[in-house]
PDB file of C-alpha atoms and ligand atoms in Angstrom:
ATOM      1  CA  UNK A   1     -41.425 -10.078  14.531  1.00 91.00           C
ATOM      2  CA  UNK A   2     -40.103  -8.332  11.427  1.00 94.00           C
ATOM      3  CA  UNK A   3     -40.381 -10.239   8.152  1.00 98.00           C
ATOM      4  CA  UNK A   4     -37.326 -11.679   6.450  1.00 97.00           C
ATOM      5  CA  UNK A   5     -37.200  -8.769   4.017  1.00 96.00           C
ATOM      6  CA  UNK A   6     -37.658  -6.208   6.788  1.00 97.00           C
ATOM      7  CA  UNK A   7     -34.809  -7.662   8.790  1.00 97.00           C
ATOM      8  CA  UNK A   8     -32.647  -7.705   5.644  1.00 95.00           C
ATOM      9  CA  UNK A   9     -33.270  -3.987   5.187  1.00 95.00           C
ATOM     10  CA  UNK A  10     -32.507  -3.408   8.842  1.00 97.00           C
ATOM     11  CA  UNK A  11     -29.236  -5.344   8.495  1.00 96.00           C
ATOM     12  CA  UNK A  12     -28.287  -3.213   5.519  1.00 96.00           C
ATOM     13  CA  UNK A  13     -28.783  -0.030   7.536  1.00 97.00           C
ATOM     14  CA  UNK A  14     -26.985  -1.464  10.570  1.00 97.00           C
ATOM     15  CA  UNK A  15     -23.984  -2.581   8.516  1.00 97.00           C
ATOM     16  CA  UNK A  16     -23.784   0.767   6.702  1.00 98.00           C
ATOM     17  CA  UNK A  17     -23.721   2.669   9.975  1.00 98.00           C
ATOM     18  CA  UNK A  18     -21.326   0.249  11.662  1.00 98.00           C
ATOM     19  CA  UNK A  19     -18.716   1.534   9.192  1.00 98.00           C
ATOM     20  CA  UNK A  20     -20.028   5.033   8.447  1.00 98.00           C
ATOM     21  CA  UNK A  21     -19.965   5.951  12.151  1.00 97.00           C
ATOM     22  CA  UNK A  22     -16.216   5.358  12.490  1.00 96.00           C
ATOM     23  CA  UNK A  23     -15.200   8.964  11.796  1.00 96.00           C
ATOM     24  CA  UNK A  24     -16.767  12.376  12.400  1.00 92.00           C
ATOM     25  CA  UNK A  25     -19.178  12.126   9.495  1.00 96.00           C
ATOM     26  CA  UNK A  26     -21.544   9.346  10.568  1.00 96.00           C
ATOM     27  CA  UNK A  27     -23.955   9.643   7.635  1.00 97.00           C
ATOM     28  CA  UNK A  28     -21.439   8.823   4.937  1.00 98.00           C
ATOM     29  CA  UNK A  29     -18.661   6.353   4.218  1.00 98.00           C
ATOM     30  CA  UNK A  30     -15.229   7.782   3.526  1.00 98.00           C
ATOM     31  CA  UNK A  31     -12.992   5.782   1.200  1.00 96.00           C
ATOM     32  CA  UNK A  32     -11.287   4.244   4.223  1.00 96.00           C
ATOM     33  CA  UNK A  33     -14.633   3.236   5.709  1.00 97.00           C
ATOM     34  CA  UNK A  34     -15.901   1.844   2.407  1.00 97.00           C
ATOM     35  CA  UNK A  35     -12.699  -0.176   2.028  1.00 96.00           C
ATOM     36  CA  UNK A  36     -13.079  -1.604   5.529  1.00 96.00           C
ATOM     37  CA  UNK A  37     -16.740  -2.430   4.905  1.00 97.00           C
ATOM     38  CA  UNK A  38     -15.942  -4.227   1.668  1.00 95.00           C
ATOM     39  CA  UNK A  39     -12.961  -6.081   3.136  1.00 94.00           C
ATOM     40  CA  UNK A  40     -15.054  -7.266   6.062  1.00 96.00           C
ATOM     41  CA  UNK A  41     -18.567  -7.675   4.691  1.00 96.00           C
ATOM     42  CA  UNK A  42     -17.878  -8.389   1.021  1.00 94.00           C
ATOM     43  CA  UNK A  43     -14.596 -10.257   1.348  1.00 92.00           C
ATOM     44  CA  UNK A  44     -15.446 -13.002  -1.142  1.00 89.00           C
ATOM     45  CA  UNK A  45     -16.611 -10.484  -3.734  1.00 87.00           C
ATOM     46  CA  UNK A  46     -13.492  -8.405  -3.255  1.00 89.00           C
ATOM     47  CA  UNK A  47     -11.312 -11.503  -3.549  1.00 88.00           C
ATOM     48  CA  UNK A  48     -12.947 -12.385  -6.866  1.00 87.00           C
ATOM     49  CA  UNK A  49     -11.919  -8.954  -8.164  1.00 85.00           C
ATOM     50  CA  UNK A  50      -8.221  -9.328  -8.847  1.00 83.00           C
ATOM     51  CA  UNK A  51      -7.711  -5.612  -9.452  1.00 85.00           C
ATOM     52  CA  UNK A  52      -6.301  -3.886  -6.345  1.00 78.00           C
ATOM     53  CA  UNK A  53      -7.891  -0.620  -7.531  1.00 87.00           C
ATOM     54  CA  UNK A  54     -11.373  -2.137  -7.218  1.00 90.00           C
ATOM     55  CA  UNK A  55     -12.334  -0.146  -4.132  1.00 92.00           C
ATOM     56  CA  UNK A  56     -11.205   3.112  -5.770  1.00 94.00           C
ATOM     57  CA  UNK A  57     -13.258   2.319  -8.850  1.00 94.00           C
ATOM     58  CA  UNK A  58     -16.321   1.330  -6.851  1.00 94.00           C
ATOM     59  CA  UNK A  59     -15.948   4.483  -4.757  1.00 96.00           C
ATOM     60  CA  UNK A  60     -15.880   6.634  -7.896  1.00 96.00           C
ATOM     61  CA  UNK A  61     -18.894   4.825  -9.347  1.00 95.00           C
ATOM     62  CA  UNK A  62     -20.907   5.129  -6.166  1.00 97.00           C
ATOM     63  CA  UNK A  63     -20.093   8.741  -5.333  1.00 98.00           C
ATOM     64  CA  UNK A  64     -22.767  10.329  -7.498  1.00 97.00           C
ATOM     65  CA  UNK A  65     -22.424  13.868  -6.158  1.00 98.00           C
ATOM     66  CA  UNK A  66     -18.614  13.725  -6.178  1.00 97.00           C
ATOM     67  CA  UNK A  67     -18.064  14.832  -2.569  1.00 97.00           C
ATOM     68  CA  UNK A  68     -15.597  11.989  -1.920  1.00 96.00           C
ATOM     69  CA  UNK A  69     -17.995  10.267   0.494  1.00 98.00           C
ATOM     70  CA  UNK A  70     -20.601   7.566  -0.033  1.00 98.00           C
ATOM     71  CA  UNK A  71     -24.010   8.251   1.498  1.00 98.00           C
ATOM     72  CA  UNK A  72     -26.580   5.522   2.184  1.00 98.00           C
ATOM     73  CA  UNK A  73     -28.439   6.423  -1.026  1.00 98.00           C
ATOM     74  CA  UNK A  74     -25.205   6.093  -2.944  1.00 98.00           C
ATOM     75  CA  UNK A  75     -24.341   2.822  -1.174  1.00 98.00           C
ATOM     76  CA  UNK A  76     -27.612   1.008  -1.897  1.00 97.00           C
ATOM     77  CA  UNK A  77     -26.998   0.604  -5.685  1.00 96.00           C
ATOM     78  CA  UNK A  78     -23.850  -1.420  -4.867  1.00 95.00           C
ATOM     79  CA  UNK A  79     -25.867  -3.851  -2.771  1.00 95.00           C
ATOM     80  CA  UNK A  80     -28.631  -3.978  -5.382  1.00 95.00           C
ATOM     81  CA  UNK A  81     -26.097  -4.596  -8.165  1.00 94.00           C
ATOM     82  CA  UNK A  82     -24.445  -7.384  -6.207  1.00 93.00           C
ATOM     83  CA  UNK A  83     -27.831  -8.878  -5.334  1.00 94.00           C
ATOM     84  CA  UNK A  84     -28.780  -8.947  -9.027  1.00 96.00           C
ATOM     85  CA  UNK A  85     -25.493 -10.670  -9.851  1.00 92.00           C
ATOM     86  CA  UNK A  86     -26.062 -13.184  -7.045  1.00 92.00           C
ATOM     87  CA  UNK A  87     -29.606 -13.856  -8.196  1.00 96.00           C
ATOM     88  CA  UNK A  88     -28.345 -14.637 -11.713  1.00 95.00           C
ATOM     89  CA  UNK A  89     -25.854 -17.110 -10.246  1.00 93.00           C
ATOM     90  CA  UNK A  90     -28.675 -18.549  -8.149  1.00 94.00           C
ATOM     91  CA  UNK A  91     -30.771 -19.056 -11.303  1.00 95.00           C
ATOM     92  CA  UNK A  92     -27.915 -20.805 -13.099  1.00 95.00           C
ATOM     93  CA  UNK A  93     -27.295 -22.933 -10.036  1.00 93.00           C
ATOM     94  CA  UNK A  94     -30.966 -23.867  -9.795  1.00 94.00           C
ATOM     95  CA  UNK A  95     -31.088 -24.761 -13.495  1.00 93.00           C
ATOM     96  CA  UNK A  96     -28.080 -27.042 -13.286  1.00 91.00           C
ATOM     97  CA  UNK A  97     -29.349 -28.522 -10.035  1.00 89.00           C
ATOM     98  CA  UNK A  98     -32.728 -29.478 -11.514  1.00 83.00           C
ATOM     99  CA  UNK A  99     -31.161 -30.824 -14.717  1.00 73.00           C
ATOM    100  CA  UNK A 100     -29.587 -33.748 -12.895  1.00 61.00           C
TER     101      UNK A 100
HETATM  102 CA1  LIG B 201     -18.009   8.299   8.027  1.00 83.99          CA
HETATM  103 CA1  LIG B 202     -21.272  11.343  -2.280  1.00 83.99          CA
END
Protein backbone atom coordinates (compact mmCIF):
# COMPACT_ATOMS: atom_id res chain seq x y z
CA UNK A 1 0.00 0.00 0.00
CA UNK A 2 1.45 3.39 -0.92
CA UNK A 3 1.42 6.05 1.79
CA UNK A 4 -0.93 9.01 1.61
CA UNK A 5 1.86 11.25 0.34
CA UNK A 6 2.98 8.68 -2.23
CA UNK A 7 -0.51 8.32 -3.61
CA UNK A 8 -0.82 12.13 -3.73
CA UNK A 9 2.32 12.30 -5.86
CA UNK A 10 0.99 9.52 -8.05
CA UNK A 11 -2.30 11.40 -8.49
CA UNK A 12 -0.39 14.50 -9.51
CA UNK A 13 1.45 12.58 -12.22
CA UNK A 14 -1.72 10.81 -13.36
CA UNK A 15 -3.68 14.06 -13.62
CA UNK A 16 -0.85 15.81 -15.48
CA UNK A 17 -0.69 13.04 -18.06
CA UNK A 18 -4.46 12.71 -18.37
CA UNK A 19 -4.36 16.18 -19.95
CA UNK A 20 -0.84 16.26 -21.41
CA UNK A 21 -1.51 13.10 -23.44
CA UNK A 22 -4.39 14.65 -25.38
CA UNK A 23 -2.28 15.84 -28.32
CA UNK A 24 0.88 14.61 -30.04
CA UNK A 25 3.22 15.93 -27.37
CA UNK A 26 2.40 13.76 -24.36
CA UNK A 27 5.13 15.11 -22.07
CA UNK A 28 3.90 18.68 -22.01
CA UNK A 29 0.67 20.63 -21.64
CA UNK A 30 -0.25 22.97 -24.47
CA UNK A 31 -2.26 26.06 -23.53
CA UNK A 32 -5.44 24.25 -24.54
CA UNK A 33 -4.55 21.27 -22.35
CA UNK A 34 -3.59 23.47 -19.41
CA UNK A 35 -6.89 25.35 -19.74
CA UNK A 36 -8.84 22.09 -19.75
CA UNK A 37 -6.90 20.79 -16.75
CA UNK A 38 -7.55 23.96 -14.77
CA UNK A 39 -11.22 24.12 -15.75
CA UNK A 40 -11.73 20.52 -14.71
CA UNK A 41 -9.34 19.95 -11.82
CA UNK A 42 -9.01 23.46 -10.40
CA UNK A 43 -12.49 24.77 -11.14
CA UNK A 44 -13.02 26.44 -7.77
CA UNK A 45 -9.64 28.17 -7.94
CA UNK A 46 -10.32 29.35 -11.46
CA UNK A 47 -13.75 30.62 -10.44
CA UNK A 48 -12.20 32.66 -7.64
CA UNK A 49 -10.01 34.38 -10.24
CA UNK A 50 -12.36 36.80 -11.93
CA UNK A 51 -9.89 37.66 -14.68
CA UNK A 52 -10.63 35.71 -17.88
CA UNK A 53 -6.95 36.02 -18.84
CA UNK A 54 -5.92 33.98 -15.79
CA UNK A 55 -4.99 30.87 -17.75
CA UNK A 56 -2.86 32.93 -20.17
CA UNK A 57 -1.07 34.56 -17.26
CA UNK A 58 -0.51 31.28 -15.45
CA UNK A 59 0.73 29.72 -18.68
CA UNK A 60 3.27 32.53 -19.13
CA UNK A 61 4.40 32.25 -15.51
CA UNK A 62 4.79 28.50 -15.67
CA UNK A 63 6.51 28.26 -19.05
CA UNK A 64 10.04 28.84 -17.81
CA UNK A 65 11.84 27.93 -21.03
CA UNK A 66 9.35 29.84 -23.20
CA UNK A 67 8.54 27.01 -25.62
CA UNK A 68 4.78 27.61 -25.29
CA UNK A 69 4.26 24.28 -23.50
CA UNK A 70 4.19 23.38 -19.82
CA UNK A 71 6.29 20.38 -18.82
CA UNK A 72 5.77 18.44 -15.58
CA UNK A 73 8.67 20.32 -13.96
CA UNK A 74 7.06 23.59 -14.96
CA UNK A 75 3.63 22.41 -13.77
CA UNK A 76 4.67 21.37 -10.26
CA UNK A 77 5.30 24.95 -8.97
CA UNK A 78 1.62 25.76 -9.70
CA UNK A 79 0.48 22.88 -7.51
CA UNK A 80 3.03 23.77 -4.82
CA UNK A 81 1.95 27.43 -4.89
CA UNK A 82 -1.70 26.49 -4.59
CA UNK A 83 -0.91 24.02 -1.81
CA UNK A 84 0.90 26.75 0.14
CA UNK A 85 -2.09 29.06 -0.29
CA UNK A 86 -4.45 26.28 0.84
CA UNK A 87 -2.29 25.50 3.85
CA UNK A 88 -2.42 29.16 4.93
CA UNK A 89 -6.22 29.07 4.68
CA UNK A 90 -6.17 25.82 6.64
CA UNK A 91 -4.12 27.50 9.39
CA UNK A 92 -6.52 30.44 9.59
CA UNK A 93 -9.45 28.04 9.63
CA UNK A 94 -7.87 25.99 12.41
CA UNK A 95 -7.15 29.12 14.46
CA UNK A 96 -10.71 30.38 14.22
CA UNK A 97 -12.05 26.89 14.86
CA UNK A 98 -10.09 26.48 18.10
CA UNK A 99 -10.92 30.00 19.28
CA UNK A 100 -14.57 29.14 19.78
CA1 LIG B 1 0.32 17.70 -24.80
CA1 LIG C 1 8.02 25.08 -21.31
